[in-house]
Structures are given as structure tokens and as C-alpha cells.
Amino acid sequence: GHDSSDAEPEYNSDIDSDDAADRIDAADQADIRDADLGDVRHDDVAGVHDNGIAASEDGDVAPAGDRPGHAARKAAVQRQPRVFLQAGGYPVDRVDAPAPIVPPAAELADVDAGAPAATLLNVAAAGTPVRFLGIYVGQRVDPAYQIQLLTDRYYGSFQHWGYRARIVQGRRLLASAVMASLLWHVTAAVVIPPTTVTAWQRLLTRYVLGRKRDPHENYRSLLHTSWHHDRALGAGAPHLASGIRTQRLLMLQRLMLPVDERPLWAPLVLAQFAECMGALFRASHPYDFLFYLPHQGTKWLTLTALHPFWVSVWREWSKTPMTERVGVLPSFDTAMNMPVWLTTYGPMAVGPIHHASKPVRVARGRRWCLNGARNRLHALRDFTTPGGAWLSWQQFVGRMRIRNTATRVYLSRHGRITLAVAPNSRAVYAHLTAVYNTLRQSYRVRTDVVLPRPPETAHPFATTIKNHVVPFERWPRATVKKLAYHAPKPTRTHPLISATRPTLAHVRTYLSTSRQLLRAATPVHADVWLRLVLRMLPVNARLPFTQHIEPDVIFCSHDCSAVETELHAFYTCPKIEPLWAWLDTSWHPLGAAVRWDTVTTYEIRRSFEKVLPNAACTMLR
């Protein structure tokens, strides 16, 4: 029943319903607002006495149940679970439970007595996880609870599905369609520690390349890490960290949509960013944080005011290359509107100094810079006069010290009280002046010409798509995935680089043609061929580090006393070489002798494709 004490009930307000709130129509939102959901207390309802009697303006009293709108308010309370189920995508017409909440008899009495609607909801105790649309939410719930459940389910999928694929292509399909798909629903709303993502990725890669299903099983990769995730040049194993970053950037896109298109939660998130940015926040440019790094130790930012999920979004964005974020050179007016204090934008750097607060070495000087930001001095545009002229040193210092209660004074030799200059202030002014002059030179704007003050502009994060400049919030999903992809870059030479294939472009063409030819072969033969050309076969020559235990481990398994390499195992071994001689008869009409060097040469394979499409299939068999 309803507790009539003064203690306010605890509300579970951490439910992350993804885009569920976007699908609640206006009528339902009005019902929710009319239901007085909030921290309205029983004794604070205007015009309601302790005995549940409502007083009118002329002094007459009436039972609270007879008040106008009370029945609609009561019905709205009972409709709320159904509204949220409908917004979350559940077919409420075919769902028997959970049904709309029916308050107990004691709570119905409270409704008749005029109790607020919020007290009629079932509130979970603090620390109790509540599952909503597959995500566990609640007050003061251990974040590791959801992650551990997901990890157990993810590891269990390898034991259940891992035996259903024998080749690399099949395991890659299972990894992307089954194992990784278990993660995406949760990672879209839950912050995953990097160590957990690394553990997930380690098992996924080991499964694709080596059929390993136990995270604690020993494994030595036969393919360098550079080629684990490249679909065209390597094994093509899914890269989980890139997928999570894609989800974060897609969520950032929704936040940056225009006012008439953004979701209902966007103003709440922007308010958190405004509190986090503090003096650096500009209402005209709410996305200035995209130029900054989410540093934990700086006093310019208050990351504790920001939800951990959006800290993760900000951190993933900051790890993307600036040259790809700003794919189109911004205009001069846009550059003049960019922030200067903690920016990571390249043209704002002069030598080793990357931003305007970098020259300051003491705490008092940093507080002086922060006070200048409170005085709305954020961009180069703010350091110009209304007529467009650059501020002089005296004007600059005067604007920076406005409302600065920490300004120090001293008595000069002439007996005058003089304002002290903040430490490193001249270095800050020199840096800003150098950035301004460099910017004008890069845009070929004469420095001896006074330009009008630039107008306010939008953010510069845009790129060219089909000959059109598209802002970040309008980028297609494929472009966002390309920006988010950050698999390890190649640091080793590709195993297929040779005299006939000197570049990666030639290797890509060769592998593409090979995969097309191998579609006619059986999957097992195609898998052996792919692992052969990528040097992924576990021949004994790869085991010299175990010779101190087994000296003969590197020799051929056919007892021919030769080191077992790919060439020996598939061509020069006395047990294998007669098979090549037998194939010469079949290939003689084509005019090409079947040798080790010919079957791995792109030109010979292309001639086979023209003469006989299934020739490669016959050769492999």
C-alpha cells in the first residue's frame, strides 16, 4: 500500500528503452504528464487536505474521487505499462503478461484519497536489476552484472555452435551471424570495458582461424594479426571493437539531428554535456565537445556530470582520425568559429603547441584562461572587435580579466595600484595571434585588410558523398562504419607478395579471382587452397620452437627425412609428386604443365578460367 510518511519513494529512472520513447504518440505523452509522474509528494498536492478532500475556490469541499479529471488520471496510470510495451515494440494485443498494473485495494483507496500517481507504480529496491527489453537496469546496480551474464552466454555459444562449421568461411559466417549477434543488442546500451572486448575478440579470432572454442585453450595463430580482419586480403574475422564504435557513432548521429527530428532524450543529454563542459560550453555551438578529448584529470571538464554511456560515445569519437571527421575543408568563417582552448583540430596548432591553454604552465594561469572562457572567449571570432579587427594586447588582457575575482594588484614604483598580469598570458596571446595569422594565410586572406566579424556557423564535421557535402548527422551507415573501423594496421608483408604480385592491389585482385574460381570446388578443397596461399597450414616447419622436446618435429610425416614445408607437403614429397605427374595428362590439352609455381600464378589461373571454368576444381580434386 501507499506509505503516507514523509520519505519520498525511490524511482527507477535508469531505464534505457533505446528508441522506445520516440514511438510514444502525443496523446500518450499527455496522459503521462497528466498522471503527475515526478517527485510530487502526497502532502504537496495543491488544494488537497490530509483526509483526501479537495477544496474549491469558494471554500466548498468534495471527495477527491469526484474531482474533474480524476478518472482520466487513474486510467492514465493503468495505461502506462501498456504504453511502454507498445513503444518498445511488443505486440501488446497478443501479450497476456505483464498486463496493466491493477493497484491493490489499499492503493485504490489512496487513489480515491488523491494520492499522486507515482506512488502507485511498483518500484524496485536499490541494487535490484530489472530486465527491460533485454537490458538490465536499476538503481546502484553493479555494471559487471550485465557484462558477466553476457560473457557467459557468449562463451556458451561457442560450445553450442562451434562444431557446425569445418572451414574458415563457415566459421566466419557463424562468428558474425550467431556469436557476435548476441553482443550487439547489449553493447548498444551498455558500456563494455576494453579488457572484456579484448577477451571476446581473442576467442572469436581463435575460433575463426583455428576452431578453438575454449577461451583458456592454447593457440598460436598461423596468420599475422595484420590480416585477421581484412575480408579482401585476410581471414575476415569480425572486429568487435569496430562494431561497438559504430554503435556509438550512430547514437551520436541521433543526438546531432535537428531539433524537429531529434529523439525525446536528446535535450537531457545536451544538458548533461552543458554541465560537463562548464565554461567551455556555448549554446550556439553545443557540439564543441567533439573537438576535445574526454580527459579525466583536467579541471576544464567535469566528466562526472555525464552519463558513463555518453562518456563512452565521446571517447570513441575522439579516437577517430580528425582528417576523416572533417573530410571537407571548412570555410574561413567556420574556422573562425571553432574553439581554441582544448581543441584537437590540426590547423589550430602552431609548432608543438596544440591548443591555446597549452602554453600555460602554472595553476593560476590556467584559472585565468578558464575565466576568459567564462567571459565567452571561446573561438578566434571572439577575440576580434565588432568591426572585425584583431584585439590588441591591452584589449585582450582587459577582456580576459572581466569578473575575475582572483586578479592580483601591486603598487608600482610611481605609487599607482596596477593590475598584475597572469603567468604565461603573453604566451597565450602570442599563440592565438599566430593561429589567426596562419589561418588567414592558409585561406589567402590578406593580413592588412580588416574583415567584418564572421557570423556564427554550424559544426565543420562533414564529408563529400556523391559530390555533395553531407554533415555528420546525415552520413549513411556505410560511411560511419568506415570511420569506426580500426582493426590493426598491416605491419608485416602480405604472404602473397611476390614478383608477379608486387603490391596489395595485385594481391587483392588475385584473391578475388581465386575465390570466384573456387566456388565450383567443394568447400573443403576451397578452404585448403585458401589456407595454403595465405600460409595458414600447420606444416611441421612452423614448429622449430619445440625441437628441444621433440627433435624430429619439423620433418615430414611420411618419413622422408625432409623438412615439411608447404612446397614439400604439396609437391616435392615422394608420396605426393606422382599425383602431379598423373595430372599432366589431364592438363596437356591446355598446353600448361601443372607445377607448383604455375598453380599459384595469377596469369596461368586466368588462362584456365578462359579455357575451362572448372579446371581449377579438377586440379584441386
XYZ file of C-alpha atoms in Angstrom:
621
model
C 0.000 0.000 0.000
C 0.871 3.661 -0.082
C 3.209 4.835 2.638
C 1.976 8.172 3.923
C 5.274 9.026 5.643
C 7.385 11.987 4.602
C 10.037 9.789 2.966
C 9.939 10.075 -0.798
C 9.848 6.807 -2.766
C 12.799 5.800 -4.923
C 12.198 5.739 -8.649
C 13.925 3.543 -11.189
C 14.749 6.199 -13.785
C 17.704 4.482 -15.481
C 15.623 2.513 -17.992
C 17.241 2.723 -21.399
C 14.467 1.998 -23.881
C 16.590 2.815 -26.947
C 14.182 4.492 -29.325
C 11.101 3.331 -27.466
C 10.243 6.840 -26.306
C 10.320 8.030 -29.903
C 7.289 5.891 -30.726
C 5.022 7.176 -27.943
C 2.411 9.365 -29.545
C 1.452 12.798 -28.294
C -1.738 11.610 -26.603
C 0.120 9.046 -24.532
C 2.745 11.615 -23.577
C -0.015 13.950 -22.430
C -1.516 11.168 -20.341
C 1.826 10.511 -18.728
C 2.310 14.187 -17.925
C -1.215 14.431 -16.541
C -0.517 11.449 -14.321
C 1.786 13.612 -12.194
C 4.783 11.309 -12.629
C 7.607 13.006 -10.797
C 8.631 13.816 -7.269
C 5.232 15.252 -6.264
C 4.628 14.413 -2.636
C 1.295 13.473 -1.127
C 1.176 16.445 1.193
C 2.298 18.899 -1.526
C -0.707 18.474 -3.836
C -2.297 21.890 -4.015
C -5.853 22.037 -2.742
C -5.925 18.545 -1.185
C -6.289 18.076 2.574
C -4.822 15.194 4.559
C -8.195 13.434 4.612
C -8.379 13.289 0.803
C -10.902 16.149 0.446
C -10.410 18.667 -2.363
C -11.151 22.321 -1.631
C -12.606 24.566 -4.311
C -12.016 28.272 -4.672
C -15.250 29.178 -2.877
C -14.422 27.030 0.140
C -16.628 24.042 -0.679
C -15.088 20.645 -0.321
C -15.635 17.489 -2.329
C -14.177 13.977 -2.301
C -11.022 13.709 -4.316
C -12.553 10.934 -6.421
C -15.178 13.397 -7.713
C -12.648 15.966 -8.873
C -12.623 16.737 -12.624
C -10.048 14.638 -14.450
C -9.509 12.207 -11.580
C -10.926 9.247 -13.522
C -8.777 10.107 -16.538
C -5.751 10.412 -14.264
C -6.442 6.999 -12.748
C -6.883 5.439 -16.204
C -3.637 7.019 -17.391
C -1.777 5.368 -14.534
C -3.134 1.968 -15.519
C -2.310 2.579 -19.196
C 1.362 3.366 -18.638
C 2.712 -0.221 -18.758
C 0.785 -0.848 -21.968
C 2.083 2.398 -23.462
C 5.705 1.499 -22.790
C 5.218 -2.046 -24.069
C 3.769 -0.653 -27.277
C 6.610 1.860 -27.583
C 9.146 -0.898 -27.050
C 7.799 -2.906 -29.975
C 5.896 -5.591 -28.063
C 2.617 -6.853 -29.626
C 0.502 -5.845 -26.660
C -2.655 -7.226 -28.259
C -1.173 -10.743 -28.063
C 0.626 -10.409 -24.730
C -1.119 -11.634 -21.609
C 1.544 -10.584 -19.117
C 2.684 -8.178 -17.966
C -0.769 -6.636 -18.007
C -1.594 -3.066 -16.959
C -0.962 -2.602 -13.267
C -4.017 -3.127 -11.089
C -3.356 -1.421 -7.750
C -4.235 -3.346 -4.587
C -7.245 -2.363 -2.559
C -5.124 -0.200 -0.270
C -3.676 1.693 -3.217
C -7.117 2.109 -4.763
C -8.119 3.780 -1.529
C -5.134 6.067 -1.896
C -6.266 6.933 -5.416
C -9.667 7.861 -4.082
C -7.918 9.894 -1.415
C -5.962 11.836 -4.043
C -2.552 10.174 -3.771
C -0.123 11.051 -6.594
C 0.128 8.569 -9.444
C 3.846 7.988 -8.914
C 3.157 6.202 -5.639
C 1.069 3.574 -7.462
C 3.984 2.207 -9.505
C 5.952 -0.837 -8.436
C 9.419 0.440 -7.511
C 12.333 -1.989 -7.402
C 14.654 -1.758 -4.442
C 18.080 -0.209 -4.916
C 20.578 -2.718 -6.226
C 17.888 -4.914 -7.807
C 18.419 -5.419 -11.563
C 15.277 -5.089 -13.677
C 15.285 -6.506 -17.194
C 13.776 -4.164 -19.772
C 13.922 -5.061 -23.479
C 16.811 -7.421 -22.783
C 18.858 -4.867 -20.793
C 19.252 -4.975 -17.013
C 18.647 -1.569 -15.437
C 18.170 -0.280 -11.924
C 19.498 1.999 -9.225
C 23.023 1.275 -7.990
C 23.205 -1.965 -9.976
C 26.696 -3.367 -10.392
C 27.684 -2.773 -14.052
C 29.591 -6.052 -14.040
C 26.340 -7.985 -13.508
C 25.057 -7.449 -17.048
C 28.513 -7.911 -18.576
C 29.117 -11.193 -16.767
C 25.769 -12.607 -17.886
C 26.515 -11.590 -21.460
C 30.023 -13.055 -21.309
C 28.722 -16.403 -20.059
C 26.138 -16.518 -22.815
C 28.711 -15.514 -25.415
C 31.208 -18.182 -24.357
C 28.442 -20.780 -24.230
C 27.510 -20.090 -27.855
C 30.899 -21.394 -28.981
C 30.242 -24.714 -27.273
C 26.784 -24.942 -28.833
C 27.505 -23.713 -32.363
C 31.242 -24.203 -32.739
C 31.024 -27.745 -34.114
C 28.767 -26.792 -37.019
C 31.442 -25.408 -39.357
C 34.611 -27.059 -40.634
C 36.041 -24.384 -42.929
C 37.181 -20.804 -42.397
C 34.329 -19.316 -44.408
C 31.705 -21.249 -42.436
C 33.228 -20.320 -39.084
C 33.402 -16.693 -40.173
C 29.699 -16.810 -41.052
C 28.822 -18.315 -37.672
C 31.010 -15.796 -35.863
C 29.278 -12.806 -37.452
C 25.713 -14.151 -37.618
C 25.496 -16.016 -34.307
C 28.271 -15.310 -31.808
C 28.720 -11.590 -32.449
C 24.980 -11.015 -32.878
C 24.489 -11.991 -29.228
C 26.520 -8.942 -28.227
C 25.167 -6.112 -30.364
C 21.829 -5.710 -28.572
C 23.552 -5.193 -25.215
C 26.610 -3.251 -26.384
C 24.296 -0.671 -27.970
C 23.205 0.440 -24.479
C 25.844 -0.844 -22.031
C 29.414 0.362 -21.590
C 31.790 -2.570 -22.077
C 35.305 -2.379 -20.557
C 38.105 -2.622 -23.138
C 39.562 -5.668 -21.386
C 36.279 -7.526 -21.853
C 36.118 -6.608 -25.535
C 39.693 -7.845 -25.955
C 38.817 -11.183 -24.335
C 35.756 -11.541 -26.563
C 37.807 -10.742 -29.658
C 40.549 -13.187 -28.724
C 38.147 -16.130 -28.573
C 36.302 -15.068 -31.733
C 39.521 -14.825 -33.749
C 40.813 -18.132 -32.430
C 37.566 -19.798 -33.402
C 37.566 -18.433 -36.957
C 41.217 -19.266 -37.619
C 41.730 -22.386 -35.526
C 38.345 -23.816 -34.410
C 39.134 -23.058 -30.755
C 36.024 -22.996 -28.561
C 37.575 -22.681 -25.101
C 38.888 -19.227 -24.078
C 41.612 -20.895 -21.978
C 42.843 -23.233 -24.708
C 46.345 -22.578 -26.026
C 46.583 -21.336 -29.584
C 49.276 -19.983 -31.884
C 47.995 -18.062 -34.883
C 49.481 -19.064 -38.228
C 48.407 -15.761 -39.809
C 49.788 -12.425 -38.674
C 47.443 -10.131 -36.759
C 47.565 -7.595 -39.588
C 45.456 -9.891 -41.770
C 42.983 -11.333 -39.255
C 40.113 -8.938 -40.019
C 40.618 -7.864 -43.642
C 37.918 -9.550 -45.719
C 39.688 -8.944 -49.037
C 43.281 -9.697 -48.030
C 42.939 -11.928 -44.975
C 40.669 -14.158 -42.941
C 37.898 -11.577 -42.456
C 37.168 -12.289 -38.789
C 34.675 -9.764 -37.303
C 36.290 -6.921 -35.354
C 34.133 -6.346 -32.274
C 35.703 -3.057 -31.183
C 34.910 -1.513 -34.573
C 31.314 -2.703 -34.288
C 30.936 -1.132 -30.842
C 32.445 2.122 -32.085
C 29.976 2.091 -34.982
C 27.110 1.833 -32.499
C 28.458 4.773 -30.508
C 28.828 6.961 -33.588
C 25.326 6.094 -34.797
C 23.979 7.160 -31.401
C 25.939 10.402 -31.689
C 24.305 10.978 -35.065
C 20.866 10.799 -33.454
C 21.928 13.325 -30.838
C 23.071 15.787 -33.517
C 19.876 15.706 -35.578
C 17.905 18.970 -35.993
C 15.521 19.963 -33.232
C 12.424 18.795 -35.094
C 13.960 15.351 -35.793
C 15.963 14.524 -32.681
C 14.643 11.960 -30.166
C 12.989 12.972 -26.929
C 16.051 12.163 -24.828
C 18.375 14.493 -26.776
C 17.715 17.647 -24.663
C 18.567 15.711 -21.498
C 21.875 14.536 -22.949
C 22.752 18.007 -24.229
C 22.022 19.392 -20.760
C 24.495 16.877 -19.318
C 27.116 17.924 -21.856
C 26.494 21.573 -20.983
C 27.120 20.841 -17.308
C 30.164 18.755 -18.164
C 31.678 21.455 -20.387
C 31.143 24.217 -17.854
C 32.801 27.433 -19.025
C 33.647 25.881 -22.408
C 30.000 25.376 -23.344
C 28.431 27.577 -25.993
C 24.679 27.428 -26.534
C 25.203 28.447 -30.159
C 27.660 25.567 -30.676
C 26.510 22.684 -28.432
C 28.831 20.199 -30.163
C 32.130 21.853 -29.255
C 32.961 18.804 -27.148
C 33.623 16.930 -30.407
C 36.851 18.952 -30.716
C 38.038 17.952 -27.236
C 39.357 14.822 -25.559
C 37.434 13.424 -22.555
C 40.245 13.874 -20.042
C 39.514 12.681 -16.517
C 42.111 14.831 -14.762
C 41.503 18.253 -16.305
C 39.568 20.869 -14.359
C 38.142 22.331 -17.549
C 35.723 19.385 -17.820
C 33.503 17.622 -15.276
C 33.055 14.123 -16.639
C 31.186 13.020 -13.515
C 28.240 15.122 -14.699
C 27.979 12.991 -17.838
C 26.400 9.557 -18.035
C 29.040 6.814 -18.492
C 27.441 5.745 -21.768
C 27.937 9.193 -23.283
C 31.470 9.335 -21.938
C 31.996 6.156 -23.956
C 30.413 7.784 -27.022
C 32.666 10.806 -26.617
C 35.772 8.656 -26.127
C 35.059 6.526 -29.210
C 34.529 9.663 -31.286
C 37.785 11.200 -30.077
C 39.699 8.116 -31.258
C 38.661 8.582 -34.890
C 41.058 10.458 -37.211
C 40.375 14.186 -37.428
C 41.104 14.137 -41.160
C 38.181 11.753 -41.663
C 35.853 13.630 -39.318
C 36.470 16.868 -41.206
C 36.591 15.497 -44.723
C 35.884 18.855 -46.362
C 37.979 21.959 -45.805
C 35.798 24.285 -43.705
C 35.238 27.843 -44.769
C 37.106 30.752 -43.200
C 34.032 31.752 -41.207
C 33.651 28.196 -39.896
C 37.314 28.064 -38.875
C 36.937 31.356 -37.024
C 34.049 29.822 -35.038
C 35.986 26.742 -33.914
C 37.020 26.535 -30.233
C 40.640 27.263 -29.382
C 41.213 26.297 -25.736
C 41.375 22.480 -25.731
C 40.895 21.784 -29.415
C 42.470 18.865 -31.268
C 41.920 20.394 -34.712
C 45.232 20.371 -36.570
C 45.251 23.896 -38.104
C 44.820 25.348 -34.595
C 48.273 24.051 -33.643
C 51.436 26.121 -34.018
C 54.538 24.005 -33.669
C 54.441 21.831 -30.547
C 51.572 23.884 -29.057
C 48.307 22.187 -30.000
C 45.792 24.493 -28.315
C 45.600 27.852 -26.570
C 45.784 26.563 -22.991
C 48.929 24.531 -23.675
C 51.444 27.400 -23.117
C 50.178 27.867 -19.541
C 52.359 26.010 -17.042
C 51.002 27.117 -13.650
C 47.618 26.689 -11.999
C 46.974 30.426 -11.661
C 47.449 30.894 -15.384
C 45.040 28.050 -16.179
C 42.423 29.587 -13.906
C 42.951 32.864 -15.763
C 42.312 31.106 -19.099
C 39.230 29.434 -17.657
C 37.909 32.818 -16.578
C 38.378 34.036 -20.146
C 36.221 31.154 -21.331
C 33.560 32.229 -18.814
C 33.708 35.643 -20.461
C 32.582 33.944 -23.716
C 36.001 33.972 -25.316
C 35.928 30.562 -26.995
C 36.834 30.949 -30.676
C 39.045 33.235 -32.755
C 35.905 35.126 -33.683
C 35.500 36.171 -30.043
C 38.973 37.764 -29.990
C 38.029 40.287 -32.645
C 36.265 43.606 -32.280
C 32.716 44.068 -33.590
C 34.318 45.674 -36.628
C 36.451 42.586 -37.302
C 39.876 43.851 -36.101
C 42.124 41.608 -34.005
C 42.340 42.579 -30.328
C 45.448 44.363 -29.141
C 47.358 43.148 -26.102
C 45.680 45.655 -23.785
C 42.213 44.789 -25.123
C 42.927 41.079 -24.817
C 44.037 41.339 -21.179
C 41.104 43.591 -20.355
C 38.544 41.123 -21.683
C 40.200 38.143 -20.069
C 40.168 39.674 -16.569
C 36.482 40.666 -16.567
C 34.747 39.263 -13.455
C 37.986 37.636 -12.356
C 37.959 37.814 -8.562
C 41.458 36.318 -8.418
C 43.094 39.254 -10.215
C 46.140 40.461 -8.291
C 47.283 44.046 -7.895
C 50.565 45.606 -6.804
C 51.916 49.069 -6.022
C 54.132 50.338 -8.832
C 57.259 52.448 -8.412
C 55.196 55.518 -9.225
C 52.818 54.850 -6.364
C 49.949 53.612 -8.523
C 47.876 50.499 -7.962
C 48.490 48.327 -11.027
C 46.801 45.114 -12.149
C 49.189 42.173 -12.300
C 49.461 40.142 -15.488
C 48.647 36.448 -15.186
C 51.514 33.989 -15.719
C 52.093 32.926 -19.332
C 49.409 35.324 -20.556
C 51.711 36.788 -23.213
C 52.449 33.287 -24.490
C 48.705 32.650 -24.817
C 48.197 35.897 -26.731
C 51.172 35.144 -28.987
C 49.785 31.683 -29.749
C 46.308 32.992 -30.579
C 47.789 35.699 -32.801
C 49.951 33.143 -34.606
C 46.956 30.874 -35.180
C 44.930 33.806 -36.502
C 47.667 34.886 -38.919
C 48.305 31.315 -40.077
C 44.615 30.812 -40.681
C 44.362 33.949 -42.786
C 47.379 32.922 -44.820
C 46.023 29.420 -45.442
C 42.764 30.908 -46.727
C 44.686 33.588 -48.663
C 43.177 36.445 -46.704
C 45.415 39.491 -46.585
C 46.540 40.366 -43.078
C 46.430 44.109 -43.740
C 42.712 44.006 -44.562
C 40.118 44.261 -41.797
C 37.277 41.829 -42.451
C 33.832 42.044 -40.908
C 33.286 39.862 -37.895
C 32.428 36.323 -39.123
C 28.863 35.160 -38.441
C 28.100 32.086 -36.373
C 28.285 28.853 -38.362
C 27.469 25.171 -37.903
C 29.936 22.458 -36.955
C 32.551 21.502 -39.585
C 32.197 17.710 -39.344
C 31.223 16.818 -42.890
C 32.436 14.845 -45.879
C 31.737 14.565 -49.585
C 29.312 11.823 -50.627
C 28.349 11.613 -54.301
C 29.676 15.115 -54.959
C 27.596 16.586 -52.123
C 28.840 17.898 -48.783
C 26.984 15.928 -46.109
C 27.173 16.791 -42.378
C 27.997 14.029 -39.939
C 24.433 13.578 -38.683
C 23.371 12.705 -42.261
C 26.148 10.261 -43.090
C 24.952 6.846 -44.324
C 25.670 3.820 -42.212
C 28.413 2.558 -44.542
C 30.361 5.810 -44.152
C 30.015 5.674 -40.369
C 31.274 2.075 -40.340
C 34.264 3.111 -42.420
C 35.054 5.885 -39.935
C 34.687 3.497 -36.980
C 36.780 0.664 -38.414
C 40.098 0.489 -36.565
C 41.407 -3.054 -36.876
C 45.197 -3.425 -36.543
C 47.021 -1.874 -39.464
C 49.364 -4.057 -41.543
C 52.863 -4.204 -40.104
C 54.047 -7.316 -41.956
C 54.413 -8.111 -45.632
C 51.451 -9.999 -47.028
C 52.252 -13.701 -47.595
C 51.188 -13.421 -51.251
C 53.542 -10.562 -52.132
C 55.866 -11.818 -54.874
C 57.495 -10.762 -58.136
C 54.239 -11.306 -60.027
C 52.184 -9.606 -57.281
C 54.322 -6.720 -56.021
C 51.535 -4.632 -54.442
C 48.499 -5.223 -52.263
C 46.282 -4.248 -55.181
C 47.627 -7.209 -57.157
C 47.115 -9.492 -54.154
C 43.543 -8.283 -53.741
C 42.810 -8.994 -57.409
C 44.416 -12.428 -57.190
C 42.422 -13.440 -54.102
C 39.190 -12.127 -55.591
C 39.726 -14.159 -58.763
C 40.732 -17.227 -56.761
C 37.587 -17.085 -54.633
C 35.434 -16.850 -57.750
C 37.136 -19.899 -59.274
C 36.909 -21.878 -56.063
C 33.138 -21.534 -55.896
C 32.937 -24.551 -58.206
C 35.087 -26.648 -55.881
C 33.918 -28.399 -52.763
C 34.100 -26.239 -49.623
C 36.849 -28.360 -48.069
C 39.067 -28.103 -51.166
C 38.486 -24.349 -51.375
C 39.344 -23.963 -47.696
C 42.611 -25.888 -48.087
C 43.567 -23.753 -51.082
C 42.834 -20.502 -49.218
C 44.864 -21.545 -46.192
C 47.656 -22.722 -48.460
C 48.072 -19.416 -50.290
C 47.785 -17.443 -47.014
C 50.428 -19.637 -45.332
C 47.924 -20.808 -42.717
C 48.542 -24.556 -42.947
C 50.083 -26.124 -39.802
C 53.061 -27.756 -41.522
C 55.823 -29.101 -39.306
C 58.311 -26.451 -40.429
C 56.405 -23.980 -38.222
C 57.329 -25.883 -35.043
C 61.075 -25.321 -34.568
C 60.489 -23.899 -31.083
C 59.536 -27.411 -29.871
C 62.654 -29.181 -31.135
C 64.214 -29.200 -27.670
C 61.362 -31.540 -26.656
C 60.949 -33.486 -29.925
C 63.979 -33.103 -32.254
C 62.242 -34.651 -35.294
C 59.139 -32.493 -35.078
C 59.961 -30.413 -38.176
C 60.436 -33.375 -40.521
C 57.876 -34.772 -42.937
C 55.269 -37.125 -41.516
C 55.865 -39.558 -44.430
C 59.340 -40.464 -43.049
C 61.228 -38.955 -45.978
C 63.739 -37.116 -43.726
C 62.943 -33.706 -45.220
C 61.667 -30.560 -43.535
C 57.920 -30.369 -44.073
C 57.161 -27.033 -45.731
C 54.158 -26.166 -47.894
C 56.222 -26.896 -51.011
C 57.335 -30.267 -49.696
C 53.936 -31.314 -48.328
C 52.079 -30.480 -51.553
C 54.664 -31.031 -54.297
C 58.159 -32.432 -53.698
C 57.358 -35.174 -51.209
C 57.936 -38.649 -52.808
C 54.440 -39.633 -51.718
C 52.837 -36.586 -53.364
C 54.892 -35.961 -56.517
C 53.375 -38.865 -58.540
C 49.983 -37.201 -58.267
C 51.287 -34.162 -60.178
C 52.635 -36.387 -62.934
C 49.219 -38.005 -63.208
C 47.605 -34.567 -63.564
C 49.870 -33.686 -66.505
C 47.790 -35.959 -68.732
C 44.590 -34.135 -67.853
C 46.103 -30.684 -68.322
C 48.063 -31.457 -71.506
C 45.271 -30.208 -73.866
C 45.535 -26.788 -72.219
C 49.218 -26.524 -73.047
C 50.267 -25.756 -69.471
C 52.252 -28.115 -67.295
C 50.936 -28.398 -63.768
C 53.742 -27.355 -61.444
C 53.959 -25.694 -58.036
C 54.759 -22.275 -59.477
C 52.050 -22.406 -62.142
C 49.109 -23.189 -59.861
C 49.919 -20.151 -57.696
C 50.386 -17.716 -60.604
C 47.523 -15.421 -61.473
C 48.202 -15.366 -65.227
C 48.022 -19.184 -65.530
C 44.802 -19.295 -63.474
C 43.269 -16.630 -65.686
C 44.047 -18.704 -68.793
C 42.495 -21.743 -67.116
C 39.369 -19.707 -66.401
C 39.035 -18.741 -70.072
C 39.584 -22.257 -71.437
C 37.880 -24.397 -68.857
C 35.926 -22.819 -65.966
C 36.097 -25.972 -63.838
C 39.779 -26.628 -64.468
C 40.837 -25.379 -61.073
C 38.235 -27.586 -59.447
C 39.573 -30.643 -61.297
C 43.146 -29.776 -60.340
C 42.281 -29.429 -56.668
C 40.490 -32.761 -56.635
